[in-house]
Structure formats: C-alpha cells, structure tokens
Coordinates of C-alpha atoms and ligand atoms in Angstrom, one line a residue:
M250 CA -19.9 17.2 39.8
A251 CA -17.9 18.9 37.1
L252 CA -19.8 19.9 33.2
L253 CA -17.9 19.5 30.2
V254 CA -18.7 23.1 28.6
S255 CA -17.4 22.3 24.1
E256 CA -17.3 25.4 21.7
T257 CA -16.5 28.1 24.0
P258 CA -15.1 31.0 21.8
W259 CA -11.5 31.7 23.4
E260 CA -8.4 33.9 22.7
Q261 CA -5.3 35.0 23.9
G262 CA -5.6 36.6 26.8
G263 CA -8.9 36.6 27.2
D264 CA -11.0 37.0 30.2
E265 CA -11.8 33.1 29.9
R266 CA -14.3 33.1 33.4
R267 CA -16.2 36.2 31.6
A268 CA -16.4 33.6 28.4
I269 CA -17.4 30.8 30.2
A270 CA -20.2 32.9 31.8
R271 CA -21.6 34.4 28.3
R272 CA -21.0 30.6 26.3
L273 CA -23.8 29.2 29.7
K274 CA -26.1 32.9 29.5
I275 CA -25.1 32.7 34.0
G276 CA -23.3 35.2 35.8
V277 CA -19.6 35.3 35.6
D278 CA -20.1 34.6 39.4
G279 CA -21.6 31.5 38.5
V280 CA -18.6 29.7 37.3
S281 CA -17.1 28.7 40.3
D282 CA -14.0 26.5 38.4
Y283 CA -12.3 25.5 35.2
V284 CA -10.0 24.6 32.7
L285 CA -9.1 24.7 29.4
V286 CA -8.9 21.0 28.3
R287 CA -8.3 21.9 24.6
K288 CA -8.4 24.2 21.7
S289 CA -8.1 24.3 18.3
L290 CA -9.2 26.5 14.8
D291 CA -12.1 26.7 13.9
A292 CA -11.3 26.5 10.1
R293 CA -15.8 25.8 9.1
H294 CA -16.0 29.7 8.5
R295 CA -14.3 32.5 6.6
K296 CA -13.9 34.5 9.9
Q297 CA -11.2 32.2 11.7
R298 CA -11.2 31.8 15.3
W299 CA -11.0 29.3 18.2
L300 CA -12.6 26.8 20.2
A301 CA -12.4 25.9 22.8
V302 CA -13.2 22.7 25.5
Y303 CA -13.5 23.5 29.0
R304 CA -14.0 21.2 32.2
V305 CA -16.1 23.3 34.1
E306 CA -17.9 23.7 37.8
V307 CA -20.7 26.4 38.3
R308 CA -22.8 26.6 41.8
D309 CA -25.8 25.9 39.9
E310 CA -25.2 22.5 38.2
A311 CA -29.0 20.8 38.5
G312 CA -30.5 23.9 37.1
L313 CA -28.0 24.9 34.6
L314 CA -27.7 21.1 32.8
A315 CA -31.9 21.1 33.0
R316 CA -31.3 24.2 29.9
N317 CA -30.0 21.4 27.3
L318 CA -27.2 24.0 26.2
H319 CA -25.9 22.3 23.0
G320 CA -22.2 20.9 24.2
V321 CA -22.6 20.8 28.0
R322 CA -23.2 17.8 29.5
P323 CA -21.7 15.7 32.7
W324 CA -17.6 16.0 33.3
T325 CA -17.9 11.8 32.8
E326 CA -15.2 9.4 33.3
R327 CA -14.2 8.8 30.1
D328 CA -13.7 12.8 29.7
A329 CA -11.3 12.7 31.8
A330 CA -8.6 9.6 29.9
R331 CA -9.9 11.4 26.8
Y332 CA -9.0 15.1 28.4
T333 CA -5.9 15.2 31.1
F334 CA -4.4 12.3 30.2
D335 CA -4.2 10.5 33.0
V336 CA -1.2 8.6 33.5
D337 CA -1.1 5.2 34.1
E338 CA 2.9 4.5 35.4
P339 CA 4.8 1.1 35.9
V340 CA 5.1 -0.7 39.0
R341 CA 8.5 -1.2 39.3
R342 CA 10.2 -4.2 40.0
G343 CA 13.9 -5.9 40.1
P344 CA 15.3 -6.9 37.0
P345 CA 14.9 -10.3 35.7
A346 CA 17.7 -12.8 35.1
L347 CA 17.9 -12.1 31.5
P348 CA 17.8 -7.9 30.3
P349 CA 14.8 -7.8 27.1
I350 CA 16.5 -6.2 24.2
V351 CA 15.3 -3.4 22.3
V352 CA 16.3 -3.3 18.2
G353 CA 15.9 0.5 17.3
M354 CA 15.5 3.4 18.4
G355 CA 12.8 5.5 16.4
P356 CA 8.7 6.2 18.6
A357 CA 8.3 2.6 19.2
G358 CA 12.0 1.6 20.2
M359 CA 12.1 4.5 22.5
F360 CA 8.8 4.2 24.4
A361 CA 9.2 0.6 24.6
A362 CA 12.4 0.7 26.5
L363 CA 11.0 3.9 28.5
W364 CA 8.2 1.8 29.8
L365 CA 10.8 -1.6 30.7
A366 CA 13.3 1.2 32.1
E367 CA 11.1 2.2 34.6
S368 CA 9.7 -0.7 35.4
G369 CA 13.0 -2.2 36.6
A370 CA 13.6 -4.1 33.6
E371 CA 16.8 -2.3 32.7
P372 CA 17.0 -3.3 28.3
I373 CA 19.3 -3.3 26.4
V374 CA 18.8 -0.6 23.0
L375 CA 20.2 -1.4 19.8
E376 CA 20.4 2.0 17.3
R377 CA 22.4 1.2 14.1
G378 CA 22.6 4.8 14.1
G379 CA 24.2 7.2 16.0
P380 CA 22.9 10.2 18.6
V381 CA 20.9 12.8 17.2
D382 CA 23.4 15.8 17.8
E383 CA 25.8 13.7 15.5
R384 CA 23.4 13.1 13.2
V385 CA 21.7 16.5 12.7
T386 CA 25.3 17.1 11.7
A387 CA 25.6 14.6 9.0
V388 CA 22.3 15.4 7.6
N389 CA 23.1 19.2 7.4
A390 CA 26.6 18.3 5.5
W391 CA 25.3 16.0 3.2
W392 CA 22.5 18.9 2.6
R393 CA 24.9 21.0 1.3
R394 CA 26.6 18.5 -0.5
Q395 CA 29.9 18.2 2.0
V396 CA 30.2 14.2 3.0
D397 CA 28.8 11.5 0.9
L398 CA 24.9 9.6 2.4
D399 CA 25.6 8.0 5.6
P400 CA 23.2 4.8 4.9
E401 CA 23.8 4.1 8.7
H402 CA 23.1 7.2 10.5
N403 CA 21.0 9.6 8.2
L404 CA 17.2 11.2 7.9
V405 CA 15.5 8.3 8.8
F406 CA 17.9 6.2 11.4
G407 CA 20.0 7.0 14.6
E408 CA 18.3 8.0 17.8
G409 CA 14.7 9.1 17.6
G410 CA 14.0 7.2 14.2
A411 CA 12.5 8.5 11.0
G412 CA 10.1 10.5 13.2
T413 CA 13.2 13.5 14.2
F414 CA 13.5 15.3 11.2
S415 CA 9.4 15.6 11.0
D416 CA 6.9 18.0 11.2
G417 CA 6.3 16.3 14.2
K418 CA 2.5 16.1 14.1
I419 CA 1.3 14.4 17.8
Y420 CA -2.7 14.5 16.7
T421 CA -4.4 10.9 17.2
R422 CA -7.9 10.0 17.2
R423 CA -6.9 8.4 20.5
R424 CA -7.4 9.4 24.1
D425 CA -6.7 6.7 26.7
G426 CA -4.4 5.5 29.5
E427 CA -1.7 5.1 27.1
L428 CA -2.0 8.3 25.3
G429 CA -1.6 10.2 28.4
Y430 CA 1.8 8.0 28.8
V431 CA 3.8 9.1 25.5
F432 CA 2.5 12.4 26.3
R433 CA 3.3 12.7 29.5
K434 CA 6.7 11.6 28.8
L435 CA 7.4 14.1 26.0
V436 CA 6.4 16.6 28.6
Q437 CA 8.6 15.5 30.7
F438 CA 11.6 15.4 28.6
G439 CA 11.1 19.0 27.3
A440 CA 8.2 19.2 25.6
D441 CA 5.9 22.0 25.6
E442 CA 2.5 21.7 28.2
S443 CA 0.6 23.4 25.2
V444 CA 0.4 19.3 23.9
L445 CA -1.4 18.3 26.9
K446 CA -4.2 21.0 25.5
E447 CA -3.9 21.4 21.5
A448 CA -6.2 19.7 19.4
W449 CA -3.5 19.7 16.5
A450 CA -0.2 19.2 18.6
H451 CA 3.1 19.3 17.1
L452 CA 6.0 19.2 18.1
G453 CA 8.1 20.4 15.2
T454 CA 12.0 19.1 14.9
D455 CA 14.0 21.5 16.7
R456 CA 12.0 20.6 19.7
I457 CA 12.3 17.1 18.8
R458 CA 15.8 16.7 19.3
Q459 CA 16.1 18.7 22.4
I460 CA 13.6 16.0 23.7
L461 CA 15.9 13.0 22.8
P462 CA 18.8 13.3 24.6
P463 CA 16.8 13.9 28.3
L464 CA 14.8 10.9 27.0
R465 CA 17.9 8.9 26.5
E466 CA 19.4 10.1 30.0
R467 CA 16.6 9.1 31.5
L468 CA 16.9 5.2 30.2
A469 CA 20.6 5.8 31.4
Q470 CA 19.6 6.5 35.2
L471 CA 17.4 3.7 35.1
G472 CA 19.8 1.1 34.6
A473 CA 18.9 0.5 30.7
Q474 CA 22.1 0.1 28.2
V475 CA 21.4 2.2 25.4
R476 CA 24.3 1.2 22.3
F477 CA 24.6 3.3 19.7
R478 CA 26.2 2.3 15.9
A479 CA 24.9 -1.1 17.1
R480 CA 23.4 -2.8 13.9
V481 CA 21.4 -6.1 14.3
T482 CA 22.1 -8.4 11.6
G483 CA 20.8 -11.4 12.8
L484 CA 18.6 -13.4 15.0
L485 CA 19.8 -16.0 17.3
V486 CA 17.4 -18.5 16.8
E487 CA 16.5 -22.3 18.9
D488 CA 14.0 -24.7 19.2
G489 CA 11.4 -22.0 17.4
R490 CA 12.2 -19.6 19.9
C491 CA 14.4 -15.8 19.5
L492 CA 16.9 -16.5 22.1
G493 CA 18.9 -12.9 21.6
V494 CA 20.6 -11.1 18.5
R495 CA 23.3 -10.8 16.7
L496 CA 25.2 -8.0 15.6
E497 CA 27.3 -6.6 12.4
D498 CA 30.7 -7.5 13.6
G499 CA 29.9 -11.2 15.4
E500 CA 28.7 -10.4 18.9
E501 CA 26.1 -12.1 20.4
I502 CA 23.9 -10.8 23.1
R503 CA 20.8 -13.3 25.0
G504 CA 18.4 -11.5 26.0
S505 CA 14.6 -12.6 27.6
S506 CA 12.7 -10.8 24.6
V507 CA 13.4 -9.4 21.7
I508 CA 11.2 -6.2 20.6
I509 CA 12.4 -5.5 16.3
A510 CA 11.5 -1.8 16.4
T511 CA 13.9 -1.0 13.4
G512 CA 11.5 0.7 11.2
H513 CA 9.4 0.5 7.4
S514 CA 13.1 1.8 5.9
A515 CA 15.2 -0.6 7.2
R516 CA 14.1 -3.8 4.5
D517 CA 17.9 -5.5 5.4
A518 CA 15.6 -6.0 8.9
V519 CA 12.7 -6.5 7.3
Q520 CA 14.1 -9.7 5.3
M521 CA 16.2 -10.7 8.9
L522 CA 13.2 -11.3 10.7
V523 CA 11.8 -12.6 7.5
D524 CA 14.5 -14.9 7.5
A525 CA 14.5 -16.1 10.8
G526 CA 11.1 -17.7 10.2
A527 CA 8.7 -14.8 11.6
S528 CA 5.8 -14.9 9.3
A529 CA 4.3 -12.1 8.1
E530 CA 1.8 -10.8 5.0
P531 CA 1.9 -7.9 2.3
R532 CA -0.6 -5.2 2.7
G533 CA -1.5 -2.4 0.5
I534 CA 0.7 1.1 0.8
A535 CA -0.4 4.4 -0.4
I536 CA 2.2 6.0 -2.6
G537 CA 2.7 9.3 -4.8
A538 CA 4.4 13.1 -4.0
R539 CA 4.8 15.7 -2.1
V540 CA 3.2 18.7 -3.5
E541 CA 4.7 22.6 -2.7
H542 CA 2.8 25.6 -2.6
P543 CA 3.8 28.8 -0.8
Q544 CA 2.2 29.3 2.6
T545 CA 0.4 32.7 1.2
L546 CA -1.5 30.5 -1.3
I547 CA -2.6 28.2 1.7
D548 CA -3.6 31.1 4.6
Q549 CA -5.3 32.7 1.2
A550 CA -7.4 30.0 0.4
T551 CA -8.3 29.4 4.1
Y552 CA -8.7 32.3 5.9
G553 CA -10.0 34.0 3.1
G554 CA -6.5 36.7 3.6
E555 CA -3.1 37.2 5.3
R556 CA -3.3 34.9 8.4
G557 CA -2.1 37.8 10.3
P558 CA -1.5 36.3 14.4
L559 CA -3.5 32.5 13.2
P560 CA -1.3 29.9 12.7
A561 CA 0.0 28.9 9.2
A562 CA -3.3 27.3 7.9
S563 CA -3.0 23.4 7.2
Y564 CA -5.0 21.5 5.1
R565 CA -6.4 17.4 5.4
L566 CA -8.0 16.6 1.6
A567 CA -9.3 13.6 0.4
H568 CA -10.6 12.1 -2.7
N569 CA -12.6 8.5 -3.3
P570 CA -13.3 8.1 -7.2
S571 CA -16.3 6.3 -7.7
E572 CA -13.1 4.8 -10.3
G573 CA -10.3 4.5 -9.9
L574 CA -7.9 4.7 -7.3
A575 CA -8.7 6.7 -4.0
A576 CA -6.2 9.6 -2.8
R577 CA -5.6 11.7 -0.1
S578 CA -3.4 14.3 1.4
F579 CA -1.4 13.0 4.2
C580 CA 1.6 15.1 6.6
M581 CA 0.6 18.3 6.1
C582 CA 3.9 20.4 7.1
P583 CA 2.4 24.1 7.3
G584 CA 5.7 26.3 7.2
G585 CA 8.1 23.7 5.8
V586 CA 10.2 22.1 3.7
V587 CA 10.1 19.5 0.7
V588 CA 13.1 16.8 2.5
P589 CA 15.4 13.7 1.0
A590 CA 14.7 10.5 3.1
N591 CA 16.7 7.9 1.5
N592 CA 18.9 5.4 4.0
H593 CA 20.6 3.7 1.2
P594 CA 22.2 4.7 -1.2
E595 CA 21.5 5.4 -4.9
R596 CA 17.8 6.5 -4.0
V597 CA 15.7 9.4 -3.7
V598 CA 12.2 9.2 -2.0
V599 CA 11.2 12.5 -0.5
N600 CA 9.2 13.6 2.8
G601 CA 7.9 17.0 4.9
M602 CA 9.9 18.7 7.5
S603 CA 8.8 21.7 9.9
F604 CA 10.6 23.2 12.4
A605 CA 8.1 24.7 15.9
A606 CA 7.6 28.7 14.6
R607 CA 6.6 26.5 11.0
R608 CA 7.8 30.1 9.2
A609 CA 9.1 28.8 6.4
F610 CA 7.7 30.9 3.2
W611 CA 6.6 27.0 1.8
A612 CA 3.7 24.5 2.8
N613 CA 4.1 20.5 1.1
S614 CA 1.3 17.6 1.6
A615 CA 2.0 14.2 0.2
I616 CA -0.6 13.4 -2.3
I617 CA -0.9 10.2 -2.2
V618 CA -2.6 7.1 -4.1
E619 CA -3.8 3.8 -2.7
V620 CA -2.3 0.7 -3.8
P621 CA -3.7 -2.5 -3.3
A622 CA -1.0 -5.5 -2.5
S623 CA -2.3 -7.0 -6.3
M624 CA -1.7 -4.3 -8.0
Y625 CA 2.7 -5.1 -7.3
G626 CA 2.4 -8.7 -7.3
A627 CA 2.1 -9.8 -4.0
D628 CA 3.7 -12.8 -3.4
D629 CA 5.9 -13.0 -0.9
P630 CA 6.3 -10.3 2.2
M631 CA 9.3 -8.6 0.3
A632 CA 7.0 -7.5 -2.9
G633 CA 6.1 -4.4 -1.2
F634 CA 9.5 -3.0 -0.6
R635 CA 11.2 -4.5 -4.1
W636 CA 8.3 -2.4 -5.8
Q637 CA 9.0 0.3 -3.9
D638 CA 13.0 0.2 -3.9
A639 CA 12.0 0.3 -8.3
I640 CA 10.3 3.6 -7.9
E641 CA 13.4 5.0 -6.1
R642 CA 15.7 4.1 -8.4
R643 CA 14.4 5.3 -11.5
A644 CA 13.3 8.4 -9.6
F645 CA 17.7 8.3 -9.1
E646 CA 18.7 8.1 -12.7
L647 CA 16.0 11.0 -13.7
G648 CA 17.8 13.0 -11.1
D649 CA 21.0 13.2 -12.3
R650 CA 22.5 10.3 -10.4
D651 CA 22.8 12.8 -8.2
Y652 CA 19.9 12.7 -5.4
R653 CA 18.4 15.3 -7.5
A654 CA 15.0 15.1 -7.1
P655 CA 12.6 14.3 -10.2
A656 CA 9.4 17.3 -10.3
Q657 CA 7.4 19.1 -12.7
R658 CA 4.6 22.0 -12.3
V659 CA 1.2 21.1 -11.0
V660 CA 0.0 22.1 -14.8
D661 CA 2.8 20.9 -17.0
L662 CA 1.6 17.5 -15.4
I663 CA -2.3 18.1 -15.8
D664 CA -1.4 19.2 -19.7
G665 CA 1.0 16.1 -20.6
R666 CA 3.7 19.1 -20.8
A667 CA 7.3 17.9 -20.2
G668 CA 10.7 19.1 -19.2
G669 CA 8.6 22.6 -18.5
E670 CA 10.2 25.3 -15.7
L671 CA 10.3 25.1 -12.1
P672 CA 9.3 27.3 -9.1
R673 CA 12.2 27.7 -6.4
S674 CA 12.2 24.9 -3.9
S675 CA 12.9 24.5 0.1
Y676 CA 14.1 20.7 -1.4
P677 CA 17.8 21.1 -0.3
L678 CA 19.5 18.8 -2.4
G679 CA 17.8 20.3 -6.1
L680 CA 15.7 19.3 -8.2
T681 CA 15.3 17.9 -12.2
S682 CA 12.7 18.9 -14.3
T683 CA 11.4 15.7 -15.4
D684 CA 7.5 14.1 -16.3
L685 CA 6.6 12.1 -13.8
R686 CA 4.7 9.6 -15.7
E687 CA 8.4 8.3 -15.9
V688 CA 9.1 7.7 -12.3
L689 CA 5.6 6.7 -10.9
P690 CA 2.3 3.7 -12.0
E691 CA 0.3 5.3 -14.7
A692 CA -2.5 4.3 -12.3
V693 CA -1.6 6.7 -9.6
I694 CA -0.9 9.5 -11.9
A695 CA -4.4 9.1 -12.6
G696 CA -5.1 9.4 -8.7
M697 CA -3.0 12.1 -8.0
L698 CA -4.7 13.8 -11.5
G699 CA -8.2 13.1 -10.6
A700 CA -7.5 14.1 -6.4
L701 CA -5.6 17.4 -8.1
A702 CA -8.5 18.4 -9.4
A703 CA -10.9 17.9 -7.1
F704 CA -8.5 19.7 -4.5
D705 CA -8.5 22.6 -6.3
R706 CA -12.3 22.6 -6.3
K707 CA -12.1 23.1 -2.3
M708 CA -8.7 25.6 -2.7
S709 CA -7.8 27.9 -5.1
G710 CA -4.8 27.1 -7.0
F711 CA -3.7 24.3 -5.3
A712 CA -3.3 22.7 -8.9
G713 CA -2.5 26.0 -9.7
P714 CA 1.1 27.6 -11.8
D715 CA 3.1 28.3 -8.1
A716 CA 1.5 24.3 -7.2
L717 CA 5.1 22.0 -7.7
L718 CA 5.2 18.2 -7.2
I719 CA 8.8 16.4 -6.1
A720 CA 8.8 12.6 -6.6
P721 CA 8.4 9.7 -5.2
E722 CA 6.6 9.8 -1.9
T723 CA 6.9 6.3 -1.1
R724 CA 7.5 5.2 2.2
T725 CA 3.3 6.8 3.8
T726 CA 3.6 3.2 5.7
S727 CA 4.9 -0.3 5.1
P728 CA 4.0 -2.5 2.3
V729 CA 4.8 -5.7 5.4
R730 CA 2.5 -6.9 8.9
F731 CA 3.8 -9.6 10.6
H732 CA 1.7 -11.7 12.3
R733 CA 1.1 -11.8 16.4
D734 CA -1.0 -12.5 19.6
E735 CA -2.4 -10.5 21.7
M736 CA 1.0 -10.3 23.8
G737 CA 2.5 -8.6 20.3
Q738 CA 4.5 -11.2 20.1
S739 CA 5.2 -13.1 16.5
T740 CA 2.8 -16.5 16.0
S741 CA 5.4 -18.5 14.6
L742 CA 9.1 -16.3 16.4
R743 CA 7.8 -16.8 20.5
G744 CA 11.0 -14.6 22.0
L745 CA 10.6 -12.4 18.9
Y746 CA 8.1 -8.7 19.0
P747 CA 7.7 -6.9 16.4
V748 CA 6.8 -3.4 17.0
G749 CA 6.0 -0.1 14.9
E750 CA 5.7 0.9 11.6
G751 CA 7.9 -1.5 10.1
A752 CA 6.1 -4.2 11.7
G753 CA 2.9 -2.8 10.0
Y754 CA 1.4 -1.7 13.3
A755 CA 2.0 1.6 12.6
G756 CA 2.2 4.9 10.8
G757 CA 2.7 7.6 12.7
I758 CA 4.8 8.8 15.7
V759 CA 2.1 8.2 18.1
S760 CA 0.6 5.0 17.0
S761 CA 4.5 4.0 16.9
A762 CA 5.4 4.7 20.0
L763 CA 2.1 3.4 21.6
D764 CA 2.6 0.1 19.3
G765 CA 5.9 -0.5 21.5
L766 CA 4.7 0.7 24.7
R767 CA 1.6 -1.8 25.0
T768 CA 4.1 -4.8 23.7
A769 CA 6.6 -3.0 26.9
R770 CA 3.3 -3.9 29.4
A771 CA 2.0 -7.0 28.2
L772 CA 5.6 -8.1 28.7
T773 CA 5.7 -6.5 32.9
H774 CA 2.5 -7.7 33.0
Ligands
FAD901 C1 10.4 13.2 7.1 C2 9.6 12.6 7.7 C3 8.2 13.4 8.6 C4 7.5 13.0 9.7 N1 6.6 13.2 9.8 C5 6.0 12.9 10.5 C6 4.3 13.6 11.7 O1 5.6 14.7 11.6 N2 4.2 12.8 12.8 C7 4.0 11.8 12.2 O2 2.9 11.4 14.0 N3 4.8 11.0 12.0 C8 6.1 11.2 11.0 N4 7.0 10.6 10.5 C9 6.7 9.5 10.6 C10 7.2 8.5 11.4 O3 8.4 9.5 11.7 C11 7.1 6.8 12.0 O4 6.2 6.4 11.6 C12 7.9 6.5 12.8 O5 8.6 7.5 13.2 C13 8.1 5.6 12.4 O6 8.6 5.4 13.9 P1 9.2 3.4 14.2 O7 9.2 3.1 15.5 O8 8.0 2.4 14.6 O9 10.2 3.5 13.4 P2 11.5 4.9 12.8 O10 11.1 5.4 13.1 O11 11.8 4.3 11.2 O12 13.0 3.6 13.6 C14 13.9 2.8 13.3 C15 15.2 2.8 14.3 O13 15.9 1.5 13.8 C16 16.7 1.8 14.0 N5 16.7 0.2 13.0 C17 16.7 -0.4 12.2 N6 17.2 -1.4 11.8 C18 18.3 -0.9 12.9 C19 18.9 -2.5 13.1 N7 19.3 -4.0 12.4 N8 19.9 -2.3 14.4 C20 19.2 -2.0 14.8 N9 18.6 -0.7 14.8 C21 18.3 -0.3 13.5 C22 17.0 3.0 13.0 O14 18.2 3.3 13.1 C23 15.4 4.2 13.3 O15 16.2 4.4 14.5 C24 7.1 11.3 9.1 C25 8.9 10.3 8.9 C26 9.4 10.9 8.0 C27 10.4 10.5 7.7

C-alpha cells in the first residue's frame, strides 16, 4: 500500500525524505519509501515556491490516514495512470497485405506511424517537406532573407510539422495510458526524464529538433517507409472508399487505410478531402495578435522582483465579458521569440517559439478572441480558411509586401494612435508600424482591448508602454471539422482517417499526437 502526498514543499537538492516527514508530521524513520511524481511552481502567493506530489510508503499507514491530513490519501490505480505514465505497448503482428498510408509527419502523423510500425504494420509515411536539419537551415536562411519562402518546406511544413519550431509545451490535463505512450516515447527518443514529472513540461524547439531523427530511424528500423518531398495531391476513391493516394508527380500508392494528418496550414489538403467527398463542417476559431513584453516585466509582475533561480515567469489569462467576444492568452512563450508562421507566399501570420532554456529577452503570447463560425459567413467547410486568408493577405500588404509584420504598441491601439514608434522586438523579419484596426476585424479588436485592460489589472504593465502587438495570429485552431465515426474513419469516405489539428480534433502537440495514436490503435485492434 502507498499514499499520495500532495502539497509538499520541494527544493532543488533538498532532503526530500525530511520534507515529506515534516509534511506528514512524523519522524524521518517513519517514511519507508517515496517517489516524486509531479512538481510545479506554486504561483498563488507573492513568495513563489515549488510544491511536489509524492507516492509515499510509511511504516504506520493506518495511523497516518486516521489523522485525515489535507492532501494525503491512499494511492489509487487512477493515480498510477495519472502520474506514472504506464505504457500500453502495441502487440506486434505480421505486416498486412497492403500497408497503411500516413500523410503528414507532424505530431499526429508521427505518433500514428510509430504505433502502426511498432504493431508490425510497416506504414508508408508521406511528408511534403524535408527532414528537420534541412528545415532548420531553410528557415534560418529565409529569416536572414538569403532565400525566398519555400511553400513546401518551412516553419510549418516538414518533419515534425508545426510543432518543430515551437515552444514545445507538452502539458495537458489528461493523464492516461495513451498519454503515457506519447511521453515515454518522447523520453525514449531524447526528451529529458523530467518531462514526466513537471506539471508544466515543455521541450523547446532545440530539444524537439533532437528527438525527431531518432524517431525517424526507429520507424525505418521497424520497416516503415518514410518519404520526404512527397506531397499528396489526390485520393484514389472507388465506390465511396479511399484506396490510396496520388502524389504531385502522378505516382499512385495503394494502402489498406489512409490516415490524413496534414495539419491546419495545408489548406490544399483540406480542399482535397472535401473535393473527394469527406464530409465536414465549419467551426469557430480564435484569432488576434501576439503581445510581446520584456520577460523582466512578466517576472516582476509574477514574482514581485527579479526571478533569480526561478523559471522565466509564465501566465494564462482569460476574459469573459458579459457582452462581446471572449478572449484569452494562448500559447505563452516565456523567454521566447515571435516568429513568422506562414507557408503560403504573400501572407503574414505570426506565432511564438522558444528554446529549452527560455532565455530570450522577451516573453510573448497570443491574445486571441473566440470567433463563432457565423461571423465569417460559414456556408461551406472552406469558409473559415478564406476568412483567415484574407486577413493574412491584408497583413502582407500592410507589412510593405516583404513579410514585415504589422505591429502597434498596446497604448497606441488603446488611444487610437496610428504610426507610433515601435519598441525593439524579437520578430526576425522586421515590423511595420500599423493601425491594427486595418488588419483585424473591429469585433476582434474590441475583444482584444477588453482583455488587455482586464489583464493589465491582474499583471501590472501588461497593457503599458512596453507592450507591443504583432499581428495577425490567425492559425490557433482549425476552422473545419471532419465527420468521423468512433474508429476515426470519415463517415462519408470509408478507408479515410482524418486526424489531428487539420481534422479539427486537436489544438496542440500532445492532443494531435493523441488523436493520431488513437486512430492507429483503432486500426490495429
Ligand atoms: C510557431 C508555433 C508554435 C507552437 N507552439 C506550440 C506549443 O508550444 N505547444 C503545443 O501544444 N502546440 C504548439 N503549436 C501548435 C502545434 O504545433 C500543432 O497543434 C501541431 O503541430 C498539430 O499537429 P498535426 O500533426 O495535426 O499537424 P502539423 O503539425 O501541422 O503537421 C502536418 C504535417 O503534414 C504535412 N503535410 C501537409 N499537407 C501534406 C500533403 N498534402 N502531403 C504530404 N504531407 C503534407 C506538413 O508538411 C506537416 O509536416 C505551435 C504551432 C506553431 C506554428
């Protein structure tokens, strides 16, 4: 038997057994064994401290439980699933007569492919972009303006998908066997074991780039064929069934099933599914702009002073007004940079990225407003994409047609002042001082203004003179959702399995990975 002991103060290099004994108000000898299962920074008070959750064995468990200490209770099977990431490994079988096809090597496609490969299914994995090392070179060269944007191989397309150049936040509220598979695999391919214990785990773009090549090697070892620069442009459909795919050069590949994990930036892939008869509906999205502050401002507002050894401070804020659209901060990147995240030429769209150490001078997050599908006149599944695209195109025009991003200081947006001077920013392609009312719809601006004022009341300086808005952030969620059955199969096109963010069932690295994994598991049962 064991106990779950939460809210135990934790210190780097501290005597954990003594801390647990103090927490349980027993002698150190009374603690027979313990395992740290989760730790998080307690940001509820001005004086920050780490709090840990332990699985603890004590000599006198019955006596201890009889004292009814707050946050101390018997360890359950649910806790084991929630905290120790028990892994459900696939059963290995012989390869099927025809291999499954996985299109896209973002988190959804990679985890679907990994499960299939580990089950012995020898999938064919098709990715329109290139391997990660070539991608890093291409993206850096574009940011230095040495080459043009490559629409097939960029910040969102290529090995690792949109998650490669990200902050790599990998936390989620879910804790179950499937999540265990994702986390254990991340660790197997090079993530630090601490991600299993951190409540707010993140990898950073540098770590993600290191994890991808061993994952790809593992796929190859298991008999999967990984093909880069292989853009799928058509589906082979007969009698309402998807039998395979057609590549850009006309090559046709037949498979036992086709998993489409092409993300929400591949609008051509979404159109391809719709044209082939995959049933889908438009859905609401959230759009806005990135707000950038000096990280010291966020540290000061959170810690009440310099952060010292504490991590770069983070925030999660929401504003739900009684009238108007709700808004929230999204994808906060402490010690990170704002990046151009467009794959389409002549479009501007921004996002945030950071390295594992999170040591950049700036902090950024998206301030996004929830927009119902009715706002963009949702009459067909592509309506939301057209609406996003018009905003991104306008931003390109306003950004001098050379990929500068439109930007405005928060105080200038509040005061309705256009053309003001801009502070220094992390954005690599430069900014153009612009009235953001020209970029974003008025209802979105109104939602952002309400949220900025509310956030400023919670964090002093949030809407102050050092706060800069860089626009537009249009790709936080997919504006379409494909209809699927309980296996993840399209309800109108048998043999087709749309998964991940582009299918409208995920909104981040881990949720996309889980969605791809679930479909792969359904296919191997
Ligand atoms: C800059 C940035 C930062 C982010 N930060 C975070 C974060 O910190 N935490 C988090 O949880 N999420 C973050 N996200 C979101 C996260 O990256 C996505 O939710 C996730 O990557 C979606 O996974 P996916 O596999 O569904 O699609 P994607 O990652 O978009 O992958 C789709 C893949 O399919 C390929 N593809 C597309 N069309 C075709 C085709 N026709 N043929 C062949 N291949 C094709 C693409 O090249 C791509 O590699 C961030 C996103 C960006 C852009």
